Amino acid sequence: MSTGWIVLGVIVIVVLFAFGAYNRLVALSQRVSQAFADIDVQLKQRHDLIPNLVSTVKGAANFEKETLEAVIQARASATSVKMDASVLDDPEAFAKLQAAQGSLSSALSRLLVVSERYPELTATAGFRDLQAQLEGTENRITVARKRYVETVAEYNKLVRFFPTNLTARFLLGAEPRPTFEATGGAERP
């Protein structure tokens, strides 16, 4: 009779652990999705600022056309990449998203560096305001990416570590989520 109670106790403990691990994995998955959505908001804000920045810069005499074209092309490429929660489950799509955003960051960095050679441009209030907004947005993107990376690291740890990996695999079908990699300073202009 006591062996039956021990077996029942072990089963109850295993079931309770599985429920706890399941709930924690679901909660972390939601946090990952929210962190990704926060990045999406900031990227859309950056994408919305670029046309105003480009039109302001176009007004400067003798501004380097190829630099502007690179920014316009990078923005078009970045906005054409699918940016929704399905990217979280597709490492290839995530890599494309990261590459497109990295190219845009790099093009914007070049634009801001080149603009420093044009005192009439940097003297305009419109350009300074747009530059400040863009720098603020870039900082918010960096913070949002940091939060995302931290949340994904916690989620991936649970998905990979025993015994929560059993709950992740068999009850949720969960796989590790992709994360942002360092891109050689392209995140900030």
PDB file of C-alpha atoms in Angstrom:
ATOM      1  CA  MET A   1       0.000   0.000   0.000  1.00  0.00           C
ATOM      2  CA  SER A   2       2.777   2.467   0.803  1.00  0.00           C
ATOM      3  CA  THR A   3       4.449   1.739  -2.575  1.00  0.00           C
ATOM      4  CA  GLY A   4       1.224   2.816  -4.281  1.00  0.00           C
ATOM      5  CA  TRP A   5       1.279   6.114  -2.386  1.00  0.00           C
ATOM      6  CA  ILE A   6       4.895   6.696  -3.307  1.00  0.00           C
ATOM      7  CA  VAL A   7       4.187   6.044  -6.994  1.00  0.00           C
ATOM      8  CA  LEU A   8       1.121   8.302  -6.829  1.00  0.00           C
ATOM      9  CA  GLY A   9       3.196  11.001  -5.104  1.00  0.00           C
ATOM     10  CA  VAL A  10       5.893  10.796  -7.783  1.00  0.00           C
ATOM     11  CA  ILE A  11       3.252  11.014 -10.532  1.00  0.00           C
ATOM     12  CA  VAL A  12       1.671  14.055  -8.881  1.00  0.00           C
ATOM     13  CA  ILE A  13       5.064  15.743  -8.559  1.00  0.00           C
ATOM     14  CA  VAL A  14       5.905  15.037 -12.222  1.00  0.00           C
ATOM     15  CA  VAL A  15       2.504  16.348 -13.380  1.00  0.00           C
ATOM     16  CA  LEU A  16       2.824  19.477 -11.236  1.00  0.00           C
ATOM     17  CA  PHE A  17       6.324  20.071 -12.573  1.00  0.00           C
ATOM     18  CA  ALA A  18       5.092  19.616 -16.161  1.00  0.00           C
ATOM     19  CA  PHE A  19       2.266  22.127 -15.568  1.00  0.00           C
ATOM     20  CA  GLY A  20       4.684  24.621 -14.025  1.00  0.00           C
ATOM     21  CA  ALA A  21       7.205  24.222 -16.842  1.00  0.00           C
ATOM     22  CA  TYR A  22       4.416  24.492 -19.433  1.00  0.00           C
ATOM     23  CA  ASN A  23       3.091  27.723 -17.916  1.00  0.00           C
ATOM     24  CA  ARG A  24       6.565  29.217 -17.621  1.00  0.00           C
ATOM     25  CA  LEU A  25       7.395  28.362 -21.240  1.00  0.00           C
ATOM     26  CA  VAL A  26       4.111  29.848 -22.470  1.00  0.00           C
ATOM     27  CA  ALA A  27       4.700  33.020 -20.438  1.00  0.00           C
ATOM     28  CA  LEU A  28       8.259  33.351 -21.770  1.00  0.00           C
ATOM     29  CA  SER A  29       7.065  32.737 -25.315  1.00  0.00           C
ATOM     30  CA  GLN A  30       4.638  35.627 -24.879  1.00  0.00           C
ATOM     31  CA  ARG A  31       7.429  37.831 -23.510  1.00  0.00           C
ATOM     32  CA  VAL A  32       9.573  36.956 -26.553  1.00  0.00           C
ATOM     33  CA  SER A  33       6.702  37.923 -28.867  1.00  0.00           C
ATOM     34  CA  GLN A  34       6.166  41.186 -26.982  1.00  0.00           C
ATOM     35  CA  ALA A  35       9.870  42.026 -27.056  1.00  0.00           C
ATOM     36  CA  PHE A  36       9.882  41.387 -30.806  1.00  0.00           C
ATOM     37  CA  ALA A  37       6.802  43.599 -31.219  1.00  0.00           C
ATOM     38  CA  ASP A  38       8.633  46.383 -29.340  1.00  0.00           C
ATOM     39  CA  ILE A  39      11.463  46.156 -31.878  1.00  0.00           C
ATOM     40  CA  ASP A  40       8.914  46.232 -34.696  1.00  0.00           C
ATOM     41  CA  VAL A  41       7.404  49.477 -33.381  1.00  0.00           C
ATOM     42  CA  GLN A  42      10.804  51.164 -33.227  1.00  0.00           C
ATOM     43  CA  LEU A  43      11.810  49.917 -36.687  1.00  0.00           C
ATOM     44  CA  LYS A  44       8.575  51.260 -38.171  1.00  0.00           C
ATOM     45  CA  GLN A  45       9.236  54.611 -36.526  1.00  0.00           C
ATOM     46  CA  ARG A  46      12.717  54.633 -38.074  1.00  0.00           C
ATOM     47  CA  HIS A  47      11.287  53.700 -41.466  1.00  0.00           C
ATOM     48  CA  ASP A  48       8.793  56.580 -41.168  1.00  0.00           C
ATOM     49  CA  LEU A  49      11.550  59.101 -40.357  1.00  0.00           C
ATOM     50  CA  ILE A  50      13.721  58.230 -43.339  1.00  0.00           C
ATOM     51  CA  PRO A  51      11.631  59.877 -46.120  1.00  0.00           C
ATOM     52  CA  ASN A  52      11.620  63.169 -44.179  1.00  0.00           C
ATOM     53  CA  LEU A  53      15.360  62.922 -43.586  1.00  0.00           C
ATOM     54  CA  VAL A  54      16.032  62.151 -47.245  1.00  0.00           C
ATOM     55  CA  SER A  55      13.867  65.037 -48.481  1.00  0.00           C
ATOM     56  CA  THR A  56      15.604  67.427 -46.074  1.00  0.00           C
ATOM     57  CA  VAL A  57      19.020  66.243 -47.222  1.00  0.00           C
ATOM     58  CA  LYS A  58      18.042  66.476 -50.909  1.00  0.00           C
ATOM     59  CA  GLY A  59      17.592  70.195 -50.373  1.00  0.00           C
ATOM     60  CA  ALA A  60      21.288  70.613 -49.615  1.00  0.00           C
ATOM     61  CA  ALA A  61      23.287  71.658 -52.624  1.00  0.00           C
ATOM     62  CA  ASN A  62      25.831  69.194 -53.982  1.00  0.00           C
ATOM     63  CA  PHE A  63      24.857  66.439 -51.572  1.00  0.00           C
ATOM     64  CA  GLU A  64      26.187  63.034 -52.546  1.00  0.00           C
ATOM     65  CA  LYS A  65      23.490  61.353 -54.600  1.00  0.00           C
ATOM     66  CA  GLU A  66      24.832  57.820 -54.135  1.00  0.00           C
ATOM     67  CA  THR A  67      24.582  58.108 -50.348  1.00  0.00           C
ATOM     68  CA  LEU A  68      20.927  59.147 -50.581  1.00  0.00           C
ATOM     69  CA  GLU A  69      20.184  56.372 -53.053  1.00  0.00           C
ATOM     70  CA  ALA A  70      21.807  53.833 -50.722  1.00  0.00           C
ATOM     71  CA  VAL A  71      19.544  54.979 -47.866  1.00  0.00           C
ATOM     72  CA  ILE A  72      16.439  54.884 -50.069  1.00  0.00           C
ATOM     73  CA  GLN A  73      17.338  51.408 -51.362  1.00  0.00           C
ATOM     74  CA  ALA A  74      18.157  50.094 -47.876  1.00  0.00           C
ATOM     75  CA  ARG A  75      14.831  51.400 -46.546  1.00  0.00           C
ATOM     76  CA  ALA A  76      12.953  49.768 -49.413  1.00  0.00           C
ATOM     77  CA  SER A  77      14.770  46.500 -48.742  1.00  0.00           C
ATOM     78  CA  ALA A  78      14.129  46.698 -44.987  1.00  0.00           C
ATOM     79  CA  THR A  79      10.422  47.449 -45.371  1.00  0.00           C
ATOM     80  CA  SER A  80       9.989  44.615 -47.875  1.00  0.00           C
ATOM     81  CA  VAL A  81      11.127  41.985 -45.361  1.00  0.00           C
ATOM     82  CA  LYS A  82       8.254  40.372 -43.488  1.00  0.00           C
ATOM     83  CA  MET A  83       8.129  41.699 -39.922  1.00  0.00           C
ATOM     84  CA  ASP A  84       5.672  39.700 -37.852  1.00  0.00           C
ATOM     85  CA  ALA A  85       5.650  37.004 -35.203  1.00  0.00           C
ATOM     86  CA  SER A  86       6.076  34.212 -37.792  1.00  0.00           C
ATOM     87  CA  VAL A  87       9.686  35.396 -38.209  1.00  0.00           C
ATOM     88  CA  LEU A  88      10.359  34.138 -34.677  1.00  0.00           C
ATOM     89  CA  ASP A  89       9.838  30.543 -35.776  1.00  0.00           C
ATOM     90  CA  ASP A  90      11.815  30.802 -39.023  1.00  0.00           C
ATOM     91  CA  PRO A  91      15.579  31.301 -38.557  1.00  0.00           C
ATOM     92  CA  GLU A  92      16.063  32.038 -42.287  1.00  0.00           C
ATOM     93  CA  ALA A  93      13.425  34.780 -42.296  1.00  0.00           C
ATOM     94  CA  PHE A  94      14.896  36.153 -39.068  1.00  0.00           C
ATOM     95  CA  ALA A  95      18.361  36.264 -40.662  1.00  0.00           C
ATOM     96  CA  LYS A  96      16.945  38.130 -43.684  1.00  0.00           C
ATOM     97  CA  LEU A  97      15.250  40.613 -41.358  1.00  0.00           C
ATOM     98  CA  GLN A  98      18.458  41.170 -39.425  1.00  0.00           C
ATOM     99  CA  ALA A  99      20.505  41.589 -42.620  1.00  0.00           C
ATOM    100  CA  ALA A 100      18.042  44.100 -44.092  1.00  0.00           C
ATOM    101  CA  GLN A 101      17.914  46.133 -40.884  1.00  0.00           C
ATOM    102  CA  GLY A 102      21.702  45.989 -40.594  1.00  0.00           C
ATOM    103  CA  SER A 103      22.047  47.347 -44.141  1.00  0.00           C
ATOM    104  CA  LEU A 104      19.651  50.163 -43.314  1.00  0.00           C
ATOM    105  CA  SER A 105      21.552  51.010 -40.137  1.00  0.00           C
ATOM    106  CA  SER A 106      24.800  51.069 -42.094  1.00  0.00           C
ATOM    107  CA  ALA A 107      23.339  53.300 -44.837  1.00  0.00           C
ATOM    108  CA  LEU A 108      21.945  55.708 -42.251  1.00  0.00           C
ATOM    109  CA  SER A 109      25.315  55.821 -40.512  1.00  0.00           C
ATOM    110  CA  ARG A 110      27.014  56.730 -43.793  1.00  0.00           C
ATOM    111  CA  LEU A 111      24.378  59.404 -44.468  1.00  0.00           C
ATOM    112  CA  LEU A 112      24.938  61.035 -41.089  1.00  0.00           C
ATOM    113  CA  VAL A 113      28.723  60.895 -41.431  1.00  0.00           C
ATOM    114  CA  VAL A 114      28.636  62.370 -44.936  1.00  0.00           C
ATOM    115  CA  SER A 115      26.162  65.061 -43.840  1.00  0.00           C
ATOM    116  CA  GLU A 116      28.768  66.430 -41.435  1.00  0.00           C
ATOM    117  CA  ARG A 117      30.730  67.630 -44.476  1.00  0.00           C
ATOM    118  CA  TYR A 118      27.863  69.943 -45.413  1.00  0.00           C
ATOM    119  CA  PRO A 119      27.677  72.795 -42.890  1.00  0.00           C
ATOM    120  CA  GLU A 120      24.627  74.349 -44.595  1.00  0.00           C
ATOM    121  CA  LEU A 121      22.763  71.085 -44.054  1.00  0.00           C
ATOM    122  CA  THR A 122      23.783  70.553 -40.448  1.00  0.00           C
ATOM    123  CA  ALA A 123      22.900  74.174 -39.714  1.00  0.00           C
ATOM    124  CA  THR A 124      19.221  73.691 -40.650  1.00  0.00           C
ATOM    125  CA  ALA A 125      16.869  73.161 -37.743  1.00  0.00           C
ATOM    126  CA  GLY A 126      14.849  70.585 -39.703  1.00  0.00           C
ATOM    127  CA  PHE A 127      17.869  68.387 -40.257  1.00  0.00           C
ATOM    128  CA  ARG A 128      19.006  68.687 -36.644  1.00  0.00           C
ATOM    129  CA  ASP A 129      15.517  67.751 -35.410  1.00  0.00           C
ATOM    130  CA  LEU A 130      15.315  64.757 -37.738  1.00  0.00           C
ATOM    131  CA  GLN A 131      18.829  63.686 -36.783  1.00  0.00           C
ATOM    132  CA  ALA A 132      17.935  63.876 -33.070  1.00  0.00           C
ATOM    133  CA  GLN A 133      14.734  61.876 -33.664  1.00  0.00           C
ATOM    134  CA  LEU A 134      16.637  59.280 -35.656  1.00  0.00           C
ATOM    135  CA  GLU A 135      19.348  58.970 -33.001  1.00  0.00           C
ATOM    136  CA  GLY A 136      16.669  58.588 -30.313  1.00  0.00           C
ATOM    137  CA  THR A 137      14.948  55.916 -32.366  1.00  0.00           C
ATOM    138  CA  GLU A 138      18.239  54.096 -32.916  1.00  0.00           C
ATOM    139  CA  ASN A 139      18.833  54.124 -29.158  1.00  0.00           C
ATOM    140  CA  ARG A 140      15.330  52.738 -28.522  1.00  0.00           C
ATOM    141  CA  ILE A 141      15.953  50.033 -31.138  1.00  0.00           C
ATOM    142  CA  THR A 142      19.163  49.086 -29.339  1.00  0.00           C
ATOM    143  CA  VAL A 143      17.344  48.885 -25.990  1.00  0.00           C
ATOM    144  CA  ALA A 144      14.473  46.869 -27.515  1.00  0.00           C
ATOM    145  CA  ARG A 145      16.938  44.459 -29.142  1.00  0.00           C
ATOM    146  CA  LYS A 146      18.779  44.043 -25.843  1.00  0.00           C
ATOM    147  CA  ARG A 147      15.520  43.161 -24.082  1.00  0.00           C
ATOM    148  CA  TYR A 148      14.624  40.753 -26.865  1.00  0.00           C
ATOM    149  CA  VAL A 149      18.029  39.044 -26.721  1.00  0.00           C
ATOM    150  CA  GLU A 150      17.775  38.674 -22.929  1.00  0.00           C
ATOM    151  CA  THR A 151      14.237  37.273 -23.123  1.00  0.00           C
ATOM    152  CA  VAL A 152      15.143  34.851 -25.917  1.00  0.00           C
ATOM    153  CA  ALA A 153      18.190  33.675 -23.971  1.00  0.00           C
ATOM    154  CA  GLU A 154      15.982  32.843 -20.976  1.00  0.00           C
ATOM    155  CA  TYR A 155      13.411  31.112 -23.206  1.00  0.00           C
ATOM    156  CA  ASN A 156      16.038  29.153 -25.142  1.00  0.00           C
ATOM    157  CA  LYS A 157      17.648  28.027 -21.898  1.00  0.00           C
ATOM    158  CA  LEU A 158      14.356  26.508 -20.734  1.00  0.00           C
ATOM    159  CA  VAL A 159      13.721  24.923 -24.137  1.00  0.00           C
ATOM    160  CA  ARG A 160      17.161  23.292 -24.136  1.00  0.00           C
ATOM    161  CA  PHE A 161      17.757  22.388 -20.469  1.00  0.00           C
ATOM    162  CA  PHE A 162      16.586  19.141 -18.946  1.00  0.00           C
ATOM    163  CA  PRO A 163      13.890  18.509 -17.685  1.00  0.00           C
ATOM    164  CA  THR A 164      11.952  21.522 -19.027  1.00  0.00           C
ATOM    165  CA  ASN A 165      13.074  20.559 -22.524  1.00  0.00           C
ATOM    166  CA  LEU A 166      10.775  17.524 -22.263  1.00  0.00           C
ATOM    167  CA  THR A 167       7.780  19.747 -21.580  1.00  0.00           C
ATOM    168  CA  ALA A 168       8.892  22.136 -24.313  1.00  0.00           C
ATOM    169  CA  ARG A 169       9.300  19.393 -26.890  1.00  0.00           C
ATOM    170  CA  PHE A 170       6.421  17.072 -26.086  1.00  0.00           C
ATOM    171  CA  LEU A 171       3.705  19.425 -24.836  1.00  0.00           C
ATOM    172  CA  LEU A 172       4.472  22.602 -26.781  1.00  0.00           C
ATOM    173  CA  GLY A 173       6.587  21.478 -29.714  1.00  0.00           C
ATOM    174  CA  ALA A 174       8.775  24.456 -28.819  1.00  0.00           C
ATOM    175  CA  GLU A 175      12.094  25.078 -30.503  1.00  0.00           C
ATOM    176  CA  PRO A 176      14.798  27.612 -29.608  1.00  0.00           C
ATOM    177  CA  ARG A 177      14.085  31.084 -30.997  1.00  0.00           C
ATOM    178  CA  PRO A 178      16.529  33.026 -33.177  1.00  0.00           C
ATOM    179  CA  THR A 179      18.243  36.052 -31.733  1.00  0.00           C
ATOM    180  CA  PHE A 180      20.039  39.111 -33.040  1.00  0.00           C
ATOM    181  CA  GLU A 181      23.746  38.811 -33.640  1.00  0.00           C
ATOM    182  CA  ALA A 182      26.236  41.653 -33.392  1.00  0.00           C
ATOM    183  CA  THR A 183      26.665  43.326 -36.761  1.00  0.00           C
ATOM    184  CA  GLY A 184      29.892  45.208 -36.294  1.00  0.00           C
ATOM    185  CA  GLY A 185      28.458  48.435 -34.925  1.00  0.00           C
ATOM    186  CA  ALA A 186      25.751  48.835 -37.559  1.00  0.00           C
ATOM    187  CA  GLU A 187      23.045  49.235 -34.930  1.00  0.00           C
ATOM    188  CA  ARG A 188      23.921  52.834 -34.188  1.00  0.00           C
ATOM    189  CA  PRO A 189      24.629  55.697 -36.531  1.00  0.00           C
TER     190      PRO A 189
END
